[in-house]
Every structure is written in C-alpha cells, then in structure tokens.
GROMACS .gro file of N, CA, C and O in nm:
model
  312
    1MET      N    1   9.895   0.421   1.839
    1MET     CA    2   9.863   0.499   1.722
    1MET      C    3   9.893   0.417   1.597
    1MET      O    4  10.001   0.360   1.584
    2THR      N    5   9.798   0.410   1.509
    2THR     CA    6   9.819   0.338   1.384
    2THR      C    7   9.826   0.439   1.270
    2THR      O    8   9.758   0.541   1.271
    3LEU      N    9   9.910   0.408   1.174
    3LEU     CA   10   9.927   0.494   1.058
    3LEU      C   11   9.860   0.431   0.938
    3LEU      O   12   9.859   0.309   0.925
    4PRO      N   13   9.809   0.514   0.847
    4PRO     CA   14   9.757   0.458   0.722
    4PRO      C   15   9.871   0.391   0.645
    4PRO      O   16   9.988   0.427   0.657
    5LYS      N   17   9.835   0.291   0.566
    5LYS     CA   18   9.936   0.212   0.494
    5LYS      C   19  10.027   0.296   0.405
    5LYS      O   20  10.148   0.275   0.406
    6PRO      N   21   9.977   0.394   0.326
    6PRO     CA   22  10.069   0.474   0.244
    6PRO      C   23  10.169   0.554   0.327
    6PRO      O   24  10.287   0.565   0.291
    7VAL      N   25  10.125   0.606   0.441
    7VAL     CA   26  10.215   0.682   0.528
    7VAL      C   27  10.319   0.589   0.588
    7VAL      O   28  10.438   0.622   0.597
    8LYS      N   29  10.275   0.472   0.630
    8LYS     CA   30  10.367   0.373   0.687
    8LYS      C   31  10.472   0.331   0.584
    8LYS      O   32  10.591   0.323   0.615
    9ASN      N   33  10.430   0.305   0.461
    9ASN     CA   34  10.524   0.266   0.355
    9ASN      C   35  10.623   0.378   0.325
    9ASN      O   36  10.742   0.353   0.308
   10ALA      N   37  10.573   0.502   0.318
   10ALA     CA   38  10.662   0.616   0.293
   10ALA      C   39  10.763   0.632   0.405
   10ALA      O   40  10.881   0.659   0.381
   11LEU      N   41  10.719   0.613   0.528
   11LEU     CA   42  10.809   0.624   0.642
   11LEU      C   43  10.916   0.517   0.638
   11LEU      O   44  11.033   0.543   0.665
   12ILE      N   45  10.879   0.396   0.600
   12ILE     CA   46  10.976   0.287   0.589
   12ILE      C   47  11.081   0.319   0.483
   12ILE      O   48  11.201   0.298   0.504
   13VAL      N   49  11.038   0.370   0.369
   13VAL     CA   50  11.131   0.404   0.260
   13VAL      C   51  11.227   0.515   0.304
   13VAL      O   52  11.348   0.506   0.284
   14VAL      N   53  11.174   0.619   0.367
   14VAL     CA   54  11.257   0.731   0.409
   14VAL      C   55  11.357   0.688   0.516
   14VAL      O   56  11.475   0.725   0.510
   15LEU      N   57  11.313   0.609   0.612
   15LEU     CA   58  11.404   0.564   0.717
   15LEU      C   59  11.510   0.468   0.662
   15LEU      O   60  11.626   0.472   0.705
   16THR      N   61  11.473   0.384   0.568
   16THR     CA   62  11.571   0.294   0.505
   16THR      C   63  11.676   0.374   0.430
   16THR      O   64  11.796   0.347   0.439
   17TYR      N   65  11.631   0.476   0.356
   17TYR     CA   66  11.724   0.562   0.283
   17TYR      C   67  11.819   0.634   0.380
   17TYR      O   68  11.941   0.637   0.359
   18ALA      N   69  11.763   0.691   0.487
   18ALA     CA   70  11.845   0.764   0.583
   18ALA      C   71  11.948   0.672   0.648
   18ALA      O   72  12.065   0.710   0.664
   19CYS      N   73  11.907   0.552   0.686
   19CYS     CA   74  12.002   0.458   0.747
   19CYS      C   75  12.112   0.418   0.649
   19CYS      O   76  12.229   0.411   0.687
   20ALA      N   77  12.075   0.393   0.525
   20ALA     CA   78  12.175   0.355   0.425
   20ALA      C   79  12.275   0.468   0.404
   20ALA      O   80  12.397   0.444   0.398
   21VAL      N   81  12.227   0.590   0.395
   21VAL     CA   82  12.317   0.705   0.374
   21VAL      C   83  12.410   0.722   0.494
   21VAL      O   84  12.531   0.743   0.478
   22LEU      N   85  12.356   0.712   0.615
   22LEU     CA   86  12.439   0.731   0.733
   22LEU      C   87  12.542   0.621   0.749
   22LEU      O   88  12.656   0.647   0.789
   23VAL      N   89  12.506   0.498   0.716
   23VAL     CA   90  12.602   0.387   0.726
   23VAL      C   91  12.715   0.408   0.627
   23VAL      O   92  12.834   0.393   0.660
   24VAL      N   93  12.682   0.446   0.504
   24VAL     CA   94  12.786   0.467   0.403
   24VAL      C   95  12.871   0.589   0.438
   24VAL      O   96  12.993   0.586   0.423
   25ARG      N   97  12.809   0.693   0.489
   25ARG     CA   98  12.881   0.817   0.519
   25ARG      C   99  12.978   0.798   0.635
   25ARG      O  100  13.090   0.849   0.633
   26TYR      N  101  12.936   0.728   0.738
   26TYR     CA  102  13.017   0.720   0.860
   26TYR      C  103  13.084   0.586   0.881
   26TYR      O  104  13.120   0.551   0.993
   27ARG      N  105  13.102   0.508   0.776
   27ARG     CA  106  13.175   0.382   0.791
   27ARG      C  107  13.323   0.414   0.816
   27ARG      O  108  13.363   0.530   0.818
   28GLY      N  109  13.405   0.313   0.829
   28GLY     CA  110  13.545   0.328   0.869
   28GLY      C  111  13.625   0.428   0.788
   28GLY      O  112  13.692   0.515   0.843
   29ASP      N  113  13.622   0.418   0.655
   29ASP     CA  114  13.704   0.508   0.573
   29ASP      C  115  13.634   0.638   0.540
   29ASP      O  116  13.695   0.730   0.486
   30GLY      N  117  13.505   0.650   0.572
   30GLY     CA  118  13.433   0.775   0.548
   30GLY      C  119  13.409   0.800   0.400
   30GLY      O  120  13.470   0.740   0.313
   31MET      N  121  13.316   0.889   0.372
   31MET     CA  122  13.282   0.923   0.234
   31MET      C  123  13.213   1.059   0.237
   31MET      O  124  13.151   1.094   0.337
   32ASP      N  125  13.226   1.132   0.129
   32ASP     CA  126  13.157   1.261   0.121
   32ASP      C  127  13.006   1.238   0.113
   32ASP      O  128  12.958   1.129   0.082
   33TRP      N  129  12.930   1.346   0.138
   33TRP     CA  130  12.784   1.335   0.139
   33TRP      C  131  12.727   1.306   0.001
   33TRP      O  132  12.630   1.231  -0.011
   34GLY      N  133  12.784   1.363  -0.104
   34GLY     CA  134  12.730   1.344  -0.239
   34GLY      C  135  12.725   1.197  -0.281
   34GLY      O  136  12.617   1.145  -0.314
   35PRO      N  137  12.839   1.129  -0.281
   35PRO     CA  138  12.836   0.988  -0.316
   35PRO      C  139  12.753   0.903  -0.220
   35PRO      O  140  12.687   0.807  -0.262
   36ALA      N  141  12.753   0.940  -0.092
   36ALA     CA  142  12.674   0.864   0.006
   36ALA      C  143  12.525   0.875  -0.026
   36ALA      O  144  12.451   0.776  -0.017
   37LEU      N  145  12.480   0.993  -0.066
   37LEU     CA  146  12.339   1.011  -0.102
   37LEU      C  147  12.303   0.932  -0.227
   37LEU      O  148  12.195   0.873  -0.236
   38LEU      N  149  12.394   0.930  -0.325
   38LEU     CA  150  12.368   0.854  -0.447
   38LEU      C  151  12.367   0.703  -0.421
   38LEU      O  152  12.281   0.631  -0.474
   39ILE      N  153  12.459   0.656  -0.340
   39ILE     CA  154  12.461   0.514  -0.307
   39ILE      C  155  12.335   0.477  -0.228
   39ILE      O  156  12.279   0.369  -0.247
   40GLY      N  157  12.290   0.567  -0.142
   40GLY     CA  158  12.167   0.544  -0.069
   40GLY      C  159  12.048   0.529  -0.163
   40GLY      O  160  11.959   0.446  -0.140
   41LEU      N  161  12.045   0.609  -0.270
   41LEU     CA  162  11.937   0.597  -0.369
   41LEU      C  163  11.938   0.461  -0.438
   41LEU      O  164  11.834   0.407  -0.473
   42LEU      N  165  12.056   0.406  -0.460
   42LEU     CA  166  12.067   0.276  -0.524
   42LEU      C  167  12.043   0.162  -0.425
   42LEU      O  168  11.986   0.059  -0.461
   43ALA      N  169  12.086   0.180  -0.302
   43ALA     CA  170  12.077   0.072  -0.203
   43ALA      C  171  11.936   0.055  -0.147
   43ALA      O  172  11.896  -0.057  -0.115
   44THR      N  173  11.861   0.163  -0.135
   44THR     CA  174  11.728   0.155  -0.072
   44THR      C  175  11.634   0.059  -0.143
   44THR      O  176  11.577  -0.030  -0.078
   45PRO      N  177  11.615   0.068  -0.276
   45PRO     CA  178  11.525  -0.029  -0.340
   45PRO      C  179  11.576  -0.172  -0.328
   45PRO      O  180  11.497  -0.265  -0.312
   46LEU      N  181  11.707  -0.190  -0.334
   46LEU     CA  182  11.764  -0.324  -0.322
   46LEU      C  183  11.737  -0.382  -0.184
   46LEU      O  184  11.695  -0.498  -0.171
   47VAL      N  185  11.757  -0.303  -0.081
   47VAL     CA  186  11.732  -0.350   0.056
   47VAL      C  187  11.585  -0.385   0.075
   47VAL      O  188  11.551  -0.488   0.133
   48LEU      N  189  11.496  -0.299   0.025
   48LEU     CA  190  11.353  -0.326   0.040
   48LEU      C  191  11.310  -0.448  -0.040
   48LEU      O  192  11.226  -0.527   0.006
   49LEU      N  193  11.368  -0.468  -0.158
   49LEU     CA  194  11.337  -0.586  -0.239
   49LEU      C  195  11.384  -0.713  -0.169
   49LEU      O  196  11.312  -0.813  -0.165
   50LEU      N  197  11.503  -0.711  -0.111
   50LEU     CA  198  11.553  -0.828  -0.040
   50LEU      C  199  11.469  -0.858   0.084
   50LEU      O  200  11.443  -0.974   0.115
   51ALA      N  201  11.425  -0.754   0.155
   51ALA     CA  202  11.341  -0.775   0.273
   51ALA      C  203  11.206  -0.834   0.232
   51ALA      O  204  11.154  -0.924   0.298
   52TRP      N  205  11.149  -0.784   0.122
   52TRP     CA  206  11.022  -0.838   0.072
   52TRP      C  207  11.038  -0.985   0.033
   52TRP      O  208  10.953  -1.069   0.065
   53GLY      N  209  11.148  -1.017  -0.036
   53GLY     CA  210  11.173  -1.155  -0.076
   53GLY      C  211  11.190  -1.247   0.043
   53GLY      O  212  11.138  -1.359   0.044
   54ARG      N  213  11.261  -1.201   0.145
   54ARG     CA  214  11.278  -1.282   0.266
   54ARG      C  215  11.143  -1.307   0.333
   54ARG      O  216  11.113  -1.419   0.373
   55ASP      N  217  11.061  -1.203   0.345
   55ASP     CA  218  10.929  -1.219   0.406
   55ASP      C  219  10.842  -1.315   0.326
   55ASP      O  220  10.769  -1.397   0.382
   56ARG      N  221  10.851  -1.306   0.194
   56ARG     CA  222  10.771  -1.395   0.109
   56ARG      C  223  10.815  -1.540   0.124
   56ARG      O  224  10.732  -1.630   0.136
   57LEU      N  225  10.947  -1.562   0.125
   57LEU     CA  226  10.997  -1.699   0.140
   57LEU      C  227  10.963  -1.758   0.276
   57LEU      O  228  10.923  -1.875   0.286
   58THR      N  229  10.978  -1.680   0.382
   58THR     CA  230  10.946  -1.734   0.514
   58THR      C  231  10.796  -1.755   0.529
   58THR      O  232  10.753  -1.851   0.596
   59GLY      N  233  10.715  -1.672   0.465
   59GLY     CA  234  10.570  -1.693   0.467
   59GLY      C  235  10.531  -1.820   0.395
   59GLY      O  236  10.446  -1.896   0.443
   60LYS      N  237  10.592  -1.843   0.279
   60LYS     CA  238  10.564  -1.966   0.205
   60LYS      C  239  10.609  -2.088   0.284
   60LYS      O  240  10.540  -2.191   0.286
   61ALA      N  241  10.723  -2.079   0.351
   61ALA     CA  242  10.772  -2.192   0.430
   61ALA      C  243  10.678  -2.220   0.548
   61ALA      O  244  10.652  -2.336   0.581
   62ALA      N  245  10.628  -2.114   0.609
   62ALA     CA  246  10.535  -2.133   0.722
   62ALA      C  247  10.406  -2.200   0.674
   62ALA      O  248  10.354  -2.291   0.741
   63ARG      N  249  10.354  -2.157   0.560
   63ARG     CA  250  10.232  -2.220   0.507
   63ARG      C  251  10.258  -2.365   0.468
   63ARG      O  252  10.173  -2.452   0.492
   64ALA      N  253  10.374  -2.394   0.410
   64ALA     CA  254  10.408  -2.532   0.375
   64ALA      C  255  10.420  -2.617   0.501
   64ALA      O  256  10.377  -2.733   0.503
   65GLY      N  257  10.477  -2.562   0.607
   65GLY     CA  258  10.487  -2.635   0.733
   65GLY      C  259  10.350  -2.664   0.792
   65GLY      O  260  10.326  -2.773   0.845
   66GLU      N  261  10.260  -2.566   0.784
   66GLU     CA  262  10.123  -2.588   0.832
   66GLU      C  263  10.055  -2.699   0.754
   66GLU      O  264   9.987  -2.785   0.812
   67ARG      N  265  10.071  -2.700   0.622
   67ARG     CA  266  10.011  -2.805   0.540
   67ARG      C  267  10.069  -2.941   0.574
   67ARG      O  268   9.997  -3.040   0.584
   68ALA      N  269  10.200  -2.948   0.597
   68ALA     CA  270  10.264  -3.075   0.631
   68ALA      C  271  10.215  -3.126   0.766
   68ALA      O  272  10.187  -3.245   0.781
   69ARG      N  273  10.205  -3.036   0.864
   69ARG     CA  274  10.154  -3.079   0.995
   69ARG      C  275  10.010  -3.125   0.984
   69ARG      O  276   9.969  -3.221   1.048
   70SER      N  277   9.932  -3.056   0.901
   70SER     CA  278   9.792  -3.095   0.882
   70SER      C  279   9.782  -3.234   0.819
   70SER      O  280   9.700  -3.315   0.860
   71ARG      N  281   9.868  -3.262   0.721
   71ARG     CA  282   9.867  -3.395   0.658
   71ARG      C  283   9.908  -3.503   0.756
   71ARG      O  284   9.853  -3.612   0.757
   72ARG      N  285  10.007  -3.472   0.841
   72ARG     CA  286  10.051  -3.571   0.939
   72ARG      C  287   9.942  -3.603   1.040
   72ARG      O  288   9.931  -3.715   1.088
   73ARG      N  289   9.861  -3.503   1.074
   73ARG     CA  290   9.753  -3.524   1.170
   73ARG      C  291   9.633  -3.591   1.103
   73ARG      O  292   9.539  -3.629   1.171
   74GLY      N  293   9.634  -3.600   0.972
   74GLY     CA  294   9.525  -3.665   0.901
   74GLY      C  295   9.413  -3.571   0.864
   74GLY      O  296   9.310  -3.614   0.814
   75GLY      N  297   9.432  -3.442   0.881
   75GLY     CA  298   9.328  -3.345   0.846
   75GLY      C  299   9.340  -3.304   0.702
   75GLY      O  300   9.435  -3.338   0.630
   76ALA      N  301   9.241  -3.231   0.656
   76ALA     CA  302   9.242  -3.182   0.517
   76ALA      C  303   9.326  -3.055   0.510
   76ALA      O  304   9.319  -2.970   0.598
   77ALA      N  305   9.406  -3.044   0.407
   77ALA     CA  306   9.488  -2.925   0.385
   77ALA      C  307   9.402  -2.813   0.331
   77ALA      O  308   9.316  -2.834   0.246
   78ASP      N  309   9.425  -2.691   0.380
   78ASP     CA  310   9.348  -2.576   0.331
   78ASP      C  311   9.409  -2.523   0.205
   78ASP      O  312   9.515  -2.485   0.196
   0.00000   0.00000   0.00000
C-alpha cells in the first residue's frame, strides 16, 4: 500500500512528535505530560531538519563519488 506524499509527510511528523514526547516523558527522571508535550513541539522540527540535512549531505556525497568514479574510468561526468 502506498500513501500520497502529503499523508506520508503528516504521518512522519506525527510519529516523530509522539516518539519525542514519549522519550522525554518516560526517561530516567521522568517528567510531567505538559512540559513533555511542549518539548516535543520544539524537538520535532529540529529532528526533522537534522534528518533532512543528513539526507542531503549523504546524497551530495554519493553524487560526488559517482562523478569521481566516472572521471577515473575516463567517462564524461553527468
């Protein structure tokens, strides 16, 4: 089953928020639900931004590696 892109993105955001809240709520020293929900609101965009940045950097590195291998083989770089 495939989901439309907006539904998939919304699901990723909601699951990231839920995981962040649960991790903060049930960590070693514990925390009330109110602060955990607020921290989740702050942490979710940061986590998604860091994941996007990591994907972008690894994608750029993969393309650079492809270009380098192409140059070594003597082919034209795309």
